[in-house]
Amino acid sequence: MTAPGDVDGGTEPVEAAVAQRRGRPRSVAVDTAVVETVLHLLEEGATIDDLSIERIARCAGVGKATLYRRWSGKDDLMLDVLRSIDEDPPALGGVSVRDDLVVLVDTIRRRGLAKRTSAVLRQIMAALQSRPELWDHYHRTVIEARRDQMYDVLSRGVRTGELRDDIDLETLGDLFSGPMLARSMLRPGTTLEDGLSERMVDAILDGIRKSV
């Protein structure tokens, strides 16, 4: 007999799964142990597709039924894994556009330096096609907030005349976030030294500052 949600493909919509948590009161210690187990496996090189509910339960030292009392399936569990590594958007000074851009780009750099965080994010990117609902949730809850923060800074730069006004915000955002994302997410083991964010931001600003 198949346990409820015993499909690692996550056939239920992710949002419905989140809303349908069921069972007796959850143990924070068990939840933490399971999430830590998934993070460790991903950090050691496992892919999301490699991870079955059975394998996660075995490695965490709990029964499979224990996981199904807490999560409807693997995608539901992965949402909690993603939340565990997420950070609030960084605080910005709101005075110098250049300094705020450095803070935003350096946030990407520091996430790339965290082996655990970068491993999970690379797996989420790799799962884009096979697990679109998981990616959609991550995009809406994490990426959009950071993108909007970037757009707010860039809009301010255009208004104050610090940046050119003939480049759309989406392109500007890609110019600032893209290089650090490529280096930190797509080139494992590459150098992410201190001062890199400042150099990247200044190099881009040289090309998009408003002419005087």
PDB file of C-alpha atoms in Angstrom:
ATOM      1  CA  MET A   1       0.000   0.000   0.000  1.00  0.00           C
ATOM      2  CA  THR A   2       1.431   3.348  -0.966  1.00  0.00           C
ATOM      3  CA  ALA A   3       1.728   5.979   1.701  1.00  0.00           C
ATOM      4  CA  PRO A   4      -0.047   9.285   1.084  1.00  0.00           C
ATOM      5  CA  GLY A   5       2.056  11.455  -1.201  1.00  0.00           C
ATOM      6  CA  ASP A   6       4.518   8.580  -1.845  1.00  0.00           C
ATOM      7  CA  VAL A   7       5.721  10.117  -5.064  1.00  0.00           C
ATOM      8  CA  ASP A   8       9.070  11.806  -5.153  1.00  0.00           C
ATOM      9  CA  GLY A   9       8.089  13.760  -8.239  1.00  0.00           C
ATOM     10  CA  GLY A  10       5.859  16.001  -6.139  1.00  0.00           C
ATOM     11  CA  THR A  11       2.684  15.563  -8.185  1.00  0.00           C
ATOM     12  CA  GLU A  12       0.582  17.714  -5.864  1.00  0.00           C
ATOM     13  CA  PRO A  13       0.873  21.462  -6.495  1.00  0.00           C
ATOM     14  CA  VAL A  14       3.431  22.852  -4.094  1.00  0.00           C
ATOM     15  CA  GLU A  15       1.151  25.550  -2.724  1.00  0.00           C
ATOM     16  CA  ALA A  16      -1.571  22.990  -1.992  1.00  0.00           C
ATOM     17  CA  ALA A  17       0.964  20.784  -0.258  1.00  0.00           C
ATOM     18  CA  VAL A  18       2.067  23.626   1.988  1.00  0.00           C
ATOM     19  CA  ALA A  19      -1.550  24.321   2.950  1.00  0.00           C
ATOM     20  CA  GLN A  20      -2.337  20.690   3.691  1.00  0.00           C
ATOM     21  CA  ARG A  21       0.169  19.881   6.450  1.00  0.00           C
ATOM     22  CA  ARG A  22      -1.439  17.238   8.595  1.00  0.00           C
ATOM     23  CA  GLY A  23      -0.922  14.885  11.542  1.00  0.00           C
ATOM     24  CA  ARG A  24      -0.060  15.315  15.194  1.00  0.00           C
ATOM     25  CA  PRO A  25       1.907  18.330  16.485  1.00  0.00           C
ATOM     26  CA  ARG A  26       5.298  18.499  14.837  1.00  0.00           C
ATOM     27  CA  SER A  27       8.543  18.046  16.714  1.00  0.00           C
ATOM     28  CA  VAL A  28      10.934  20.891  15.992  1.00  0.00           C
ATOM     29  CA  ALA A  29      13.868  18.582  16.722  1.00  0.00           C
ATOM     30  CA  VAL A  30      12.717  16.040  14.128  1.00  0.00           C
ATOM     31  CA  ASP A  31      12.018  18.747  11.556  1.00  0.00           C
ATOM     32  CA  THR A  32      15.484  20.207  12.094  1.00  0.00           C
ATOM     33  CA  ALA A  33      17.153  16.791  11.871  1.00  0.00           C
ATOM     34  CA  VAL A  34      15.423  15.991   8.581  1.00  0.00           C
ATOM     35  CA  VAL A  35      16.200  19.380   7.017  1.00  0.00           C
ATOM     36  CA  GLU A  36      19.826  19.122   8.172  1.00  0.00           C
ATOM     37  CA  THR A  37      20.032  15.659   6.633  1.00  0.00           C
ATOM     38  CA  VAL A  38      18.833  16.934   3.263  1.00  0.00           C
ATOM     39  CA  LEU A  39      21.265  19.865   3.407  1.00  0.00           C
ATOM     40  CA  HIS A  40      24.146  17.527   4.223  1.00  0.00           C
ATOM     41  CA  LEU A  41      23.292  15.179   1.355  1.00  0.00           C
ATOM     42  CA  LEU A  42      23.066  18.056  -1.120  1.00  0.00           C
ATOM     43  CA  GLU A  43      26.303  19.529   0.207  1.00  0.00           C
ATOM     44  CA  GLU A  44      28.000  16.170  -0.349  1.00  0.00           C
ATOM     45  CA  GLY A  45      26.941  16.113  -4.007  1.00  0.00           C
ATOM     46  CA  ALA A  46      23.525  14.440  -4.121  1.00  0.00           C
ATOM     47  CA  THR A  47      21.011  15.918  -6.532  1.00  0.00           C
ATOM     48  CA  ILE A  48      17.378  16.582  -5.719  1.00  0.00           C
ATOM     49  CA  ASP A  49      16.397  13.752  -8.038  1.00  0.00           C
ATOM     50  CA  ASP A  50      18.797  11.444  -6.177  1.00  0.00           C
ATOM     51  CA  LEU A  51      16.951  12.010  -2.911  1.00  0.00           C
ATOM     52  CA  SER A  52      13.981   9.755  -2.244  1.00  0.00           C
ATOM     53  CA  ILE A  53      11.804   9.991   0.831  1.00  0.00           C
ATOM     54  CA  GLU A  54      13.104   6.553   1.793  1.00  0.00           C
ATOM     55  CA  ARG A  55      16.755   7.655   1.578  1.00  0.00           C
ATOM     56  CA  ILE A  56      16.122  10.863   3.513  1.00  0.00           C
ATOM     57  CA  ALA A  57      14.275   8.995   6.267  1.00  0.00           C
ATOM     58  CA  ARG A  58      17.025   6.379   6.519  1.00  0.00           C
ATOM     59  CA  CYS A  59      19.821   8.945   6.711  1.00  0.00           C
ATOM     60  CA  ALA A  60      17.889  11.045   9.239  1.00  0.00           C
ATOM     61  CA  GLY A  61      17.249   7.985  11.407  1.00  0.00           C
ATOM     62  CA  VAL A  62      13.460   8.284  11.318  1.00  0.00           C
ATOM     63  CA  GLY A  63      10.663   6.262   9.783  1.00  0.00           C
ATOM     64  CA  LYS A  64       9.219   7.121   6.383  1.00  0.00           C
ATOM     65  CA  ALA A  65       5.808   7.587   8.007  1.00  0.00           C
ATOM     66  CA  THR A  66       7.346  10.289  10.217  1.00  0.00           C
ATOM     67  CA  LEU A  67       8.242  12.307   7.123  1.00  0.00           C
ATOM     68  CA  TYR A  68       4.789  11.871   5.608  1.00  0.00           C
ATOM     69  CA  ARG A  69       3.178  13.157   8.794  1.00  0.00           C
ATOM     70  CA  ARG A  70       5.115  16.363   8.245  1.00  0.00           C
ATOM     71  CA  TRP A  71       5.487  16.765   4.494  1.00  0.00           C
ATOM     72  CA  SER A  72       3.243  15.571   1.664  1.00  0.00           C
ATOM     73  CA  GLY A  73       6.238  14.682  -0.501  1.00  0.00           C
ATOM     74  CA  LYS A  74       9.746  15.670  -1.498  1.00  0.00           C
ATOM     75  CA  ASP A  75       8.891  19.054  -3.009  1.00  0.00           C
ATOM     76  CA  ASP A  76       7.053  20.052   0.160  1.00  0.00           C
ATOM     77  CA  LEU A  77      10.116  19.077   2.195  1.00  0.00           C
ATOM     78  CA  MET A  78      12.426  20.935  -0.177  1.00  0.00           C
ATOM     79  CA  LEU A  79      10.496  24.150   0.455  1.00  0.00           C
ATOM     80  CA  ASP A  80      11.445  23.938   4.126  1.00  0.00           C
ATOM     81  CA  VAL A  81      15.038  23.169   3.120  1.00  0.00           C
ATOM     82  CA  LEU A  82      15.069  26.333   0.994  1.00  0.00           C
ATOM     83  CA  ARG A  83      13.581  28.397   3.807  1.00  0.00           C
ATOM     84  CA  SER A  84      16.281  27.137   6.171  1.00  0.00           C
ATOM     85  CA  ILE A  85      19.065  28.714   4.094  1.00  0.00           C
ATOM     86  CA  ASP A  86      17.222  31.877   3.122  1.00  0.00           C
ATOM     87  CA  GLU A  87      18.193  35.233   4.567  1.00  0.00           C
ATOM     88  CA  ASP A  88      16.301  38.493   4.734  1.00  0.00           C
ATOM     89  CA  PRO A  89      17.267  41.004   2.033  1.00  0.00           C
ATOM     90  CA  PRO A  90      20.223  43.096   3.239  1.00  0.00           C
ATOM     91  CA  ALA A  91      19.733  46.471   4.870  1.00  0.00           C
ATOM     92  CA  LEU A  92      20.744  49.350   2.598  1.00  0.00           C
ATOM     93  CA  GLY A  93      22.017  52.794   3.474  1.00  0.00           C
ATOM     94  CA  GLY A  94      19.815  54.469   0.878  1.00  0.00           C
ATOM     95  CA  VAL A  95      22.262  57.303   0.226  1.00  0.00           C
ATOM     96  CA  SER A  96      24.877  56.184  -2.292  1.00  0.00           C
ATOM     97  CA  VAL A  97      23.552  54.091  -5.177  1.00  0.00           C
ATOM     98  CA  ARG A  98      27.053  52.734  -5.712  1.00  0.00           C
ATOM     99  CA  ASP A  99      27.375  51.607  -2.091  1.00  0.00           C
ATOM    100  CA  ASP A 100      23.927  49.994  -2.100  1.00  0.00           C
ATOM    101  CA  LEU A 101      24.764  48.112  -5.297  1.00  0.00           C
ATOM    102  CA  VAL A 102      27.946  46.823  -3.689  1.00  0.00           C
ATOM    103  CA  VAL A 103      25.920  45.497  -0.735  1.00  0.00           C
ATOM    104  CA  LEU A 104      23.498  43.700  -3.064  1.00  0.00           C
ATOM    105  CA  VAL A 105      26.218  42.169  -5.218  1.00  0.00           C
ATOM    106  CA  ASP A 106      28.246  41.204  -2.162  1.00  0.00           C
ATOM    107  CA  THR A 107      25.214  39.344  -0.785  1.00  0.00           C
ATOM    108  CA  ILE A 108      25.417  37.080  -3.845  1.00  0.00           C
ATOM    109  CA  ARG A 109      29.164  36.647  -3.322  1.00  0.00           C
ATOM    110  CA  ARG A 110      28.759  35.631   0.312  1.00  0.00           C
ATOM    111  CA  ARG A 111      26.034  33.127  -0.560  1.00  0.00           C
ATOM    112  CA  GLY A 112      28.455  31.622  -3.047  1.00  0.00           C
ATOM    113  CA  LEU A 113      31.108  31.316  -0.333  1.00  0.00           C
ATOM    114  CA  ALA A 114      28.746  29.290   1.861  1.00  0.00           C
ATOM    115  CA  LYS A 115      29.283  25.739   0.605  1.00  0.00           C
ATOM    116  CA  ARG A 116      25.937  24.525   1.863  1.00  0.00           C
ATOM    117  CA  THR A 117      23.945  27.423   0.430  1.00  0.00           C
ATOM    118  CA  SER A 118      25.656  27.347  -2.959  1.00  0.00           C
ATOM    119  CA  ALA A 119      25.193  23.568  -3.236  1.00  0.00           C
ATOM    120  CA  VAL A 120      21.462  23.838  -2.612  1.00  0.00           C
ATOM    121  CA  LEU A 121      21.033  26.766  -4.990  1.00  0.00           C
ATOM    122  CA  ARG A 122      22.883  24.941  -7.763  1.00  0.00           C
ATOM    123  CA  GLN A 123      20.552  21.980  -7.290  1.00  0.00           C
ATOM    124  CA  ILE A 124      17.485  24.227  -7.452  1.00  0.00           C
ATOM    125  CA  MET A 125      18.765  25.767 -10.677  1.00  0.00           C
ATOM    126  CA  ALA A 126      19.404  22.299 -12.106  1.00  0.00           C
ATOM    127  CA  ALA A 127      15.845  21.257 -11.170  1.00  0.00           C
ATOM    128  CA  LEU A 128      14.291  24.161 -13.074  1.00  0.00           C
ATOM    129  CA  GLN A 129      12.826  21.992 -15.831  1.00  0.00           C
ATOM    130  CA  SER A 130      11.930  18.869 -13.855  1.00  0.00           C
ATOM    131  CA  ARG A 131      10.390  20.599 -10.826  1.00  0.00           C
ATOM    132  CA  PRO A 132       8.830  23.848 -12.127  1.00  0.00           C
ATOM    133  CA  GLU A 133       6.515  24.361  -9.142  1.00  0.00           C
ATOM    134  CA  LEU A 134       9.398  24.205  -6.699  1.00  0.00           C
ATOM    135  CA  TRP A 135      11.345  26.711  -8.790  1.00  0.00           C
ATOM    136  CA  ASP A 136       8.258  28.929  -9.111  1.00  0.00           C
ATOM    137  CA  HIS A 137       7.835  29.029  -5.350  1.00  0.00           C
ATOM    138  CA  TYR A 138      11.515  29.843  -4.814  1.00  0.00           C
ATOM    139  CA  HIS A 139      11.330  32.534  -7.478  1.00  0.00           C
ATOM    140  CA  ARG A 140       8.284  34.197  -5.937  1.00  0.00           C
ATOM    141  CA  THR A 141       9.408  34.009  -2.316  1.00  0.00           C
ATOM    142  CA  VAL A 142      13.122  34.737  -2.675  1.00  0.00           C
ATOM    143  CA  ILE A 143      14.249  35.916  -6.097  1.00  0.00           C
ATOM    144  CA  GLU A 144      11.481  38.463  -6.676  1.00  0.00           C
ATOM    145  CA  ALA A 145      12.127  40.187  -3.340  1.00  0.00           C
ATOM    146  CA  ARG A 146      15.822  40.547  -4.117  1.00  0.00           C
ATOM    147  CA  ARG A 147      15.135  41.634  -7.685  1.00  0.00           C
ATOM    148  CA  ASP A 148      12.669  44.298  -6.506  1.00  0.00           C
ATOM    149  CA  GLN A 149      15.251  45.590  -4.046  1.00  0.00           C
ATOM    150  CA  MET A 150      17.777  45.871  -6.875  1.00  0.00           C
ATOM    151  CA  TYR A 151      15.232  47.673  -9.080  1.00  0.00           C
ATOM    152  CA  ASP A 152      14.481  50.160  -6.285  1.00  0.00           C
ATOM    153  CA  VAL A 153      18.168  51.082  -6.032  1.00  0.00           C
ATOM    154  CA  LEU A 154      18.562  51.379  -9.795  1.00  0.00           C
ATOM    155  CA  SER A 155      15.401  53.487 -10.104  1.00  0.00           C
ATOM    156  CA  ARG A 156      16.785  55.830  -7.482  1.00  0.00           C
ATOM    157  CA  GLY A 157      20.022  56.088  -9.419  1.00  0.00           C
ATOM    158  CA  VAL A 158      18.157  57.057 -12.575  1.00  0.00           C
ATOM    159  CA  ARG A 159      16.075  59.649 -10.701  1.00  0.00           C
ATOM    160  CA  THR A 160      19.131  61.242  -9.083  1.00  0.00           C
ATOM    161  CA  GLY A 161      21.055  61.281 -12.344  1.00  0.00           C
ATOM    162  CA  GLU A 162      23.699  58.834 -11.141  1.00  0.00           C
ATOM    163  CA  LEU A 163      22.745  56.343 -13.853  1.00  0.00           C
ATOM    164  CA  ARG A 164      21.746  56.668 -17.474  1.00  0.00           C
ATOM    165  CA  ASP A 165      18.019  56.698 -18.174  1.00  0.00           C
ATOM    166  CA  ASP A 166      18.146  54.955 -21.570  1.00  0.00           C
ATOM    167  CA  ILE A 167      18.623  51.395 -20.230  1.00  0.00           C
ATOM    168  CA  ASP A 168      15.646  49.457 -18.859  1.00  0.00           C
ATOM    169  CA  LEU A 169      15.785  48.300 -15.256  1.00  0.00           C
ATOM    170  CA  GLU A 170      15.679  44.608 -16.110  1.00  0.00           C
ATOM    171  CA  THR A 171      18.817  44.930 -18.217  1.00  0.00           C
ATOM    172  CA  LEU A 172      20.517  47.020 -15.555  1.00  0.00           C
ATOM    173  CA  GLY A 173      19.661  44.443 -12.912  1.00  0.00           C
ATOM    174  CA  ASP A 174      21.117  41.666 -15.035  1.00  0.00           C
ATOM    175  CA  LEU A 175      24.295  43.660 -15.556  1.00  0.00           C
ATOM    176  CA  PHE A 176      24.899  43.932 -11.814  1.00  0.00           C
ATOM    177  CA  SER A 177      23.697  40.554 -10.560  1.00  0.00           C
ATOM    178  CA  GLY A 178      24.596  38.358 -13.529  1.00  0.00           C
ATOM    179  CA  PRO A 179      28.413  38.353 -13.312  1.00  0.00           C
ATOM    180  CA  MET A 180      28.500  37.446  -9.611  1.00  0.00           C
ATOM    181  CA  LEU A 181      25.784  34.822 -10.034  1.00  0.00           C
ATOM    182  CA  ALA A 182      27.715  33.258 -12.897  1.00  0.00           C
ATOM    183  CA  ARG A 183      30.944  33.156 -10.917  1.00  0.00           C
ATOM    184  CA  SER A 184      29.451  31.914  -7.647  1.00  0.00           C
ATOM    185  CA  MET A 185      26.808  29.479  -8.943  1.00  0.00           C
ATOM    186  CA  LEU A 186      28.128  28.216 -12.278  1.00  0.00           C
ATOM    187  CA  ARG A 187      31.831  28.006 -11.475  1.00  0.00           C
ATOM    188  CA  PRO A 188      32.233  25.931  -8.299  1.00  0.00           C
ATOM    189  CA  GLY A 189      35.573  26.449  -6.632  1.00  0.00           C
ATOM    190  CA  THR A 190      36.260  29.790  -8.270  1.00  0.00           C
ATOM    191  CA  THR A 191      37.771  32.611  -6.239  1.00  0.00           C
ATOM    192  CA  LEU A 192      35.316  34.968  -4.531  1.00  0.00           C
ATOM    193  CA  GLU A 193      37.807  37.220  -2.803  1.00  0.00           C
ATOM    194  CA  ASP A 194      37.085  40.302  -0.718  1.00  0.00           C
ATOM    195  CA  GLY A 195      36.803  43.418  -2.864  1.00  0.00           C
ATOM    196  CA  LEU A 196      35.408  41.528  -5.866  1.00  0.00           C
ATOM    197  CA  SER A 197      31.943  43.066  -5.474  1.00  0.00           C
ATOM    198  CA  GLU A 198      33.350  46.587  -5.440  1.00  0.00           C
ATOM    199  CA  ARG A 199      35.411  45.934  -8.566  1.00  0.00           C
ATOM    200  CA  MET A 200      32.454  44.462 -10.436  1.00  0.00           C
ATOM    201  CA  VAL A 201      30.121  47.304  -9.500  1.00  0.00           C
ATOM    202  CA  ASP A 202      32.662  49.993 -10.395  1.00  0.00           C
ATOM    203  CA  ALA A 203      33.448  48.359 -13.745  1.00  0.00           C
ATOM    204  CA  ILE A 204      29.753  48.329 -14.676  1.00  0.00           C
ATOM    205  CA  LEU A 205      29.141  51.846 -13.375  1.00  0.00           C
ATOM    206  CA  ASP A 206      31.922  53.156 -15.613  1.00  0.00           C
ATOM    207  CA  GLY A 207      29.777  52.167 -18.579  1.00  0.00           C
ATOM    208  CA  ILE A 208      26.322  53.222 -17.375  1.00  0.00           C
ATOM    209  CA  ARG A 209      26.909  56.453 -15.469  1.00  0.00           C
ATOM    210  CA  LYS A 210      25.065  59.400 -16.916  1.00  0.00           C
ATOM    211  CA  SER A 211      27.324  61.612 -19.004  1.00  0.00           C
ATOM    212  CA  VAL A 212      27.898  65.103 -17.654  1.00  0.00           C
TER     213      VAL A 212
END
